[in-house]
Amino acid sequence: MTVKLTEQEVSDALKNLKGWELREGKLCTKLEFENFISAFGFMARVAMRAEKIDHHPEWSNVYKTVNIALTTHDSGGLTAKDLALAEAIKQELEH
Amino acid sequence: MTVKLTEQEVSDALKNLKGWELREGKLCTKLEFENFISAFGFMARVAMRAEKIDHHPEWSNVYKTVNIALTTHDSGGLTAKDLALAEAIKQELEH
């Protein structure tokens, strides 16, 4: 089981995660794309990264909007795995 | 704008849509797959069909679970477009 981050660690991490916020203990962001192809294309890229690191997002999509919530169910909170996935998502948004 | 289905038409359609139910006026289903690859692979196939018929689902995914809600926003309810997308989803589940 991955160790839960401390409140301080979460707080520090949020400073580097523009557009993300803490909601009900989960790391959340809402993304808007140009259209469905862009939104789902992004999801497909993130899906492969998520599978690769064996940590998956809770996410929803309505046309060009994607909502993401990250948490580590096994650990009952945020862990380094969530930060790694948030970082992977950030990288996909930059490309 | 696509014409809204009558209550009778929705009721008739539901008889042929196993596993779907009406919730808050939307056509909904919850699907369980073997793992994330299967769940997201299914979503990718449906995404391409949705884009092709220019009608997109509201959907969410948590690991191997996919929740789908269909409605036609422009028409303020269910239309033939939702039934067409539900049929496309059914076909993808059978393959």
mmCIF file of C-alpha atoms in Angstrom:
data_model
loop_
_atom_site.group_PDB
_atom_site.id
_atom_site.type_symbol
_atom_site.label_atom_id
_atom_site.label_comp_id
_atom_site.label_asym_id
_atom_site.label_seq_id
_atom_site.Cartn_x
_atom_site.Cartn_y
_atom_site.Cartn_z
ATOM 1 C CA MET A 1 0.000 0.000 0.000
ATOM 2 C CA THR A 2 1.313 3.436 -0.905
ATOM 3 C CA VAL A 3 1.702 5.822 2.026
ATOM 4 C CA LYS A 4 -0.801 8.703 2.236
ATOM 5 C CA LEU A 5 0.625 12.177 1.723
ATOM 6 C CA THR A 6 0.596 14.535 4.688
ATOM 7 C CA GLU A 7 -1.520 17.705 4.515
ATOM 8 C CA GLN A 8 1.697 19.674 4.070
ATOM 9 C CA GLU A 9 2.810 17.477 1.182
ATOM 10 C CA VAL A 10 -0.574 17.880 -0.515
ATOM 11 C CA SER A 11 -0.485 21.631 0.043
ATOM 12 C CA ASP A 12 3.035 21.853 -1.434
ATOM 13 C CA ALA A 13 2.064 19.714 -4.425
ATOM 14 C CA LEU A 14 -0.972 21.884 -5.205
ATOM 15 C CA LYS A 15 1.313 24.894 -5.683
ATOM 16 C CA ASN A 16 2.799 23.187 -8.724
ATOM 17 C CA LEU A 17 -0.515 21.918 -10.077
ATOM 18 C CA LYS A 18 -2.155 24.856 -11.825
ATOM 19 C CA GLY A 19 -5.877 24.361 -12.334
ATOM 20 C CA TRP A 20 -6.159 21.555 -9.798
ATOM 21 C CA GLU A 21 -7.964 21.760 -6.493
ATOM 22 C CA LEU A 22 -8.723 19.569 -3.520
ATOM 23 C CA ARG A 23 -12.367 18.467 -3.379
ATOM 24 C CA GLU A 24 -13.609 15.887 -0.862
ATOM 25 C CA GLY A 25 -10.031 14.736 -0.414
ATOM 26 C CA LYS A 26 -9.509 14.137 -4.117
ATOM 27 C CA LEU A 27 -7.254 16.004 -6.517
ATOM 28 C CA CYS A 28 -9.623 17.463 -9.121
ATOM 29 C CA THR A 29 -9.483 19.397 -12.364
ATOM 30 C CA LYS A 30 -11.928 20.372 -15.088
ATOM 31 C CA LEU A 31 -10.575 20.657 -18.623
ATOM 32 C CA GLU A 32 -12.154 22.213 -21.700
ATOM 33 C CA PHE A 33 -11.055 21.229 -25.190
ATOM 34 C CA GLU A 34 -11.898 22.458 -28.659
ATOM 35 C CA ASN A 35 -14.227 19.593 -29.453
ATOM 36 C CA PHE A 36 -14.958 15.936 -28.710
ATOM 37 C CA ILE A 37 -12.060 14.640 -30.799
ATOM 38 C CA SER A 38 -9.615 16.763 -28.807
ATOM 39 C CA ALA A 39 -11.195 15.819 -25.481
ATOM 40 C CA PHE A 40 -11.313 12.095 -26.134
ATOM 41 C CA GLY A 41 -7.927 12.111 -27.846
ATOM 42 C CA PHE A 42 -6.484 13.561 -24.648
ATOM 43 C CA MET A 43 -8.274 10.896 -22.598
ATOM 44 C CA ALA A 44 -6.851 8.148 -24.815
ATOM 45 C CA ARG A 45 -3.317 9.427 -24.264
ATOM 46 C CA VAL A 46 -3.839 9.700 -20.505
ATOM 47 C CA ALA A 47 -5.448 6.228 -20.455
ATOM 48 C CA MET A 48 -2.272 4.681 -21.827
ATOM 49 C CA ARG A 49 -0.088 6.533 -19.355
ATOM 50 C CA ALA A 50 -2.431 5.546 -16.491
ATOM 51 C CA GLU A 51 -2.284 1.901 -17.480
ATOM 52 C CA LYS A 52 1.485 2.091 -17.754
ATOM 53 C CA ILE A 53 1.898 3.378 -14.201
ATOM 54 C CA ASP A 54 -0.977 1.152 -13.008
ATOM 55 C CA HIS A 55 -2.890 4.040 -11.479
ATOM 56 C CA HIS A 56 -6.165 5.181 -13.012
ATOM 57 C CA PRO A 57 -8.248 8.339 -12.816
ATOM 58 C CA GLU A 58 -11.905 8.743 -11.948
ATOM 59 C CA TRP A 59 -13.092 10.809 -14.870
ATOM 60 C CA SER A 60 -16.089 11.905 -16.856
ATOM 61 C CA ASN A 61 -16.589 13.423 -20.275
ATOM 62 C CA VAL A 62 -19.409 15.455 -21.774
ATOM 63 C CA TYR A 63 -18.574 16.483 -25.347
ATOM 64 C CA LYS A 64 -15.531 18.780 -25.014
ATOM 65 C CA THR A 65 -15.346 18.798 -21.203
ATOM 66 C CA VAL A 66 -13.336 16.345 -19.110
ATOM 67 C CA ASN A 67 -13.539 16.209 -15.311
ATOM 68 C CA ILE A 68 -10.845 14.303 -13.463
ATOM 69 C CA ALA A 69 -10.613 13.261 -9.808
ATOM 70 C CA LEU A 70 -7.543 11.497 -8.462
ATOM 71 C CA THR A 71 -7.281 9.440 -5.312
ATOM 72 C CA THR A 72 -5.671 6.195 -4.216
ATOM 73 C CA HIS A 73 -8.523 3.941 -3.090
ATOM 74 C CA ASP A 74 -6.253 1.343 -1.478
ATOM 75 C CA SER A 75 -4.648 3.992 0.717
ATOM 76 C CA GLY A 76 -7.827 5.952 1.487
ATOM 77 C CA GLY A 77 -6.432 9.263 0.277
ATOM 78 C CA LEU A 78 -3.841 10.998 -1.873
ATOM 79 C CA THR A 79 -0.491 9.374 -2.445
ATOM 80 C CA ALA A 80 2.561 9.882 -4.642
ATOM 81 C CA LYS A 81 0.725 7.845 -7.292
ATOM 82 C CA ASP A 82 -1.836 10.638 -7.670
ATOM 83 C CA LEU A 83 0.889 13.234 -8.063
ATOM 84 C CA ALA A 84 2.578 11.063 -10.694
ATOM 85 C CA LEU A 85 -0.687 10.752 -12.628
ATOM 86 C CA ALA A 86 -1.376 14.495 -12.302
ATOM 87 C CA GLU A 87 2.104 15.131 -13.696
ATOM 88 C CA ALA A 88 1.469 12.757 -16.615
ATOM 89 C CA ILE A 89 -1.817 14.577 -17.330
ATOM 90 C CA LYS A 90 -0.020 17.923 -17.230
ATOM 91 C CA GLN A 91 2.507 16.656 -19.749
ATOM 92 C CA GLU A 92 -0.234 15.441 -22.090
ATOM 93 C CA LEU A 93 -1.903 18.853 -21.914
ATOM 94 C CA GLU A 94 1.330 20.527 -22.950
ATOM 95 C CA HIS A 95 1.674 18.424 -26.086
ATOM 96 C CA MET B 1 -33.504 20.132 -33.996
ATOM 97 C CA THR B 2 -34.388 16.477 -33.589
ATOM 98 C CA VAL B 3 -37.946 15.817 -32.379
ATOM 99 C CA LYS B 4 -38.322 14.498 -28.809
ATOM 100 C CA LEU B 5 -39.608 10.973 -28.458
ATOM 101 C CA THR B 6 -43.034 10.494 -26.881
ATOM 102 C CA GLU B 7 -43.303 8.646 -23.561
ATOM 103 C CA GLN B 8 -44.727 5.693 -25.458
ATOM 104 C CA GLU B 9 -41.802 5.663 -27.890
ATOM 105 C CA VAL B 10 -39.312 5.769 -25.000
ATOM 106 C CA SER B 11 -41.191 2.987 -23.215
ATOM 107 C CA ASP B 12 -41.175 0.840 -26.367
ATOM 108 C CA ALA B 13 -37.477 1.486 -26.966
ATOM 109 C CA LEU B 14 -36.553 0.473 -23.408
ATOM 110 C CA LYS B 15 -37.992 -2.994 -24.014
ATOM 111 C CA ASN B 16 -35.228 -3.608 -26.549
ATOM 112 C CA LEU B 17 -32.478 -2.036 -24.458
ATOM 113 C CA LYS B 18 -31.475 -4.614 -21.882
ATOM 114 C CA GLY B 19 -29.590 -3.127 -18.952
ATOM 115 C CA TRP B 20 -30.683 0.441 -19.693
ATOM 116 C CA GLU B 21 -33.034 2.497 -17.557
ATOM 117 C CA LEU B 22 -34.554 5.948 -17.534
ATOM 118 C CA ARG B 23 -33.043 8.220 -14.879
ATOM 119 C CA GLU B 24 -33.867 11.927 -14.679
ATOM 120 C CA GLY B 25 -35.065 11.786 -18.275
ATOM 121 C CA LYS B 26 -31.808 10.283 -19.520
ATOM 122 C CA LEU B 27 -31.165 6.836 -20.920
ATOM 123 C CA CYS B 28 -28.628 5.287 -18.533
ATOM 124 C CA THR B 29 -26.556 2.167 -18.186
ATOM 125 C CA LYS B 30 -23.710 0.964 -15.995
ATOM 126 C CA LEU B 31 -21.205 -1.426 -17.522
ATOM 127 C CA GLU B 32 -18.562 -3.560 -15.845
ATOM 128 C CA PHE B 33 -15.543 -4.828 -17.758
ATOM 129 C CA GLU B 34 -12.713 -7.157 -16.933
ATOM 130 C CA ASN B 35 -10.194 -4.404 -16.363
ATOM 131 C CA PHE B 36 -9.254 -0.843 -17.371
ATOM 132 C CA ILE B 37 -7.955 -1.836 -20.803
ATOM 133 C CA SER B 38 -11.276 -3.480 -21.640
ATOM 134 C CA ALA B 39 -13.293 -0.577 -20.247
ATOM 135 C CA PHE B 40 -11.338 2.141 -22.006
ATOM 136 C CA GLY B 41 -11.005 0.088 -25.176
ATOM 137 C CA PHE B 42 -14.796 -0.088 -25.290
ATOM 138 C CA MET B 43 -14.991 3.676 -24.718
ATOM 139 C CA ALA B 44 -12.565 4.318 -27.575
ATOM 140 C CA ARG B 45 -14.689 2.268 -29.963
ATOM 141 C CA VAL B 46 -17.878 4.025 -28.858
ATOM 142 C CA ALA B 47 -16.124 7.408 -29.106
ATOM 143 C CA MET B 48 -15.441 6.854 -32.787
ATOM 144 C CA ARG B 49 -19.004 5.751 -33.458
ATOM 145 C CA ALA B 50 -20.347 8.743 -31.503
ATOM 146 C CA GLU B 51 -18.207 11.152 -33.485
ATOM 147 C CA LYS B 52 -19.326 9.509 -36.721
ATOM 148 C CA ILE B 53 -23.019 10.014 -35.955
ATOM 149 C CA ASP B 54 -22.289 13.385 -34.344
ATOM 150 C CA HIS B 55 -23.999 12.494 -31.101
ATOM 151 C CA HIS B 56 -21.977 12.049 -27.928
ATOM 152 C CA PRO B 57 -22.584 10.372 -24.588
ATOM 153 C CA GLU B 58 -22.249 11.765 -21.087
ATOM 154 C CA TRP B 59 -20.065 9.155 -19.485
ATOM 155 C CA SER B 60 -17.719 8.421 -16.656
ATOM 156 C CA ASN B 61 -15.145 5.770 -15.962
ATOM 157 C CA VAL B 62 -13.614 4.454 -12.759
ATOM 158 C CA TYR B 63 -11.181 1.624 -13.497
ATOM 159 C CA LYS B 64 -13.302 -1.165 -14.998
ATOM 160 C CA THR B 65 -16.686 0.558 -14.625
ATOM 161 C CA VAL B 66 -18.287 2.804 -17.262
ATOM 162 C CA ASN B 67 -21.478 4.779 -16.607
ATOM 163 C CA ILE B 68 -23.305 6.209 -19.603
ATOM 164 C CA ALA B 69 -26.187 8.701 -19.777
ATOM 165 C CA LEU B 70 -27.751 9.634 -23.102
ATOM 166 C CA THR B 71 -29.843 12.688 -23.867
ATOM 167 C CA THR B 72 -30.166 15.208 -26.670
ATOM 168 C CA HIS B 73 -29.356 18.579 -25.105
ATOM 169 C CA ASP B 74 -30.599 20.609 -28.083
ATOM 170 C CA SER B 75 -33.995 18.940 -27.906
ATOM 171 C CA GLY B 76 -34.301 18.920 -24.121
ATOM 172 C CA GLY B 77 -34.896 15.183 -23.921
ATOM 173 C CA LEU B 78 -34.544 11.829 -25.623
ATOM 174 C CA THR B 79 -34.592 11.634 -29.406
ATOM 175 C CA ALA B 80 -33.899 9.080 -32.114
ATOM 176 C CA LYS B 81 -30.237 10.114 -31.851
ATOM 177 C CA ASP B 82 -30.056 8.629 -28.358
ATOM 178 C CA LEU B 83 -31.565 5.372 -29.532
ATOM 179 C CA ALA B 84 -29.062 5.254 -32.408
ATOM 180 C CA LEU B 85 -26.165 5.767 -29.988
ATOM 181 C CA ALA B 86 -27.574 3.174 -27.559
ATOM 182 C CA GLU B 87 -27.763 0.733 -30.484
ATOM 183 C CA ALA B 88 -24.153 1.484 -31.469
ATOM 184 C CA ILE B 89 -23.072 0.883 -27.859
ATOM 185 C CA LYS B 90 -24.984 -2.406 -27.797
ATOM 186 C CA GLN B 91 -23.197 -3.504 -30.956
ATOM 187 C CA GLU B 92 -19.793 -2.652 -29.477
ATOM 188 C CA LEU B 93 -20.621 -4.700 -26.393
ATOM 189 C CA GLU B 94 -21.431 -7.705 -28.543
ATOM 190 C CA HIS B 95 -18.069 -7.631 -30.297
#
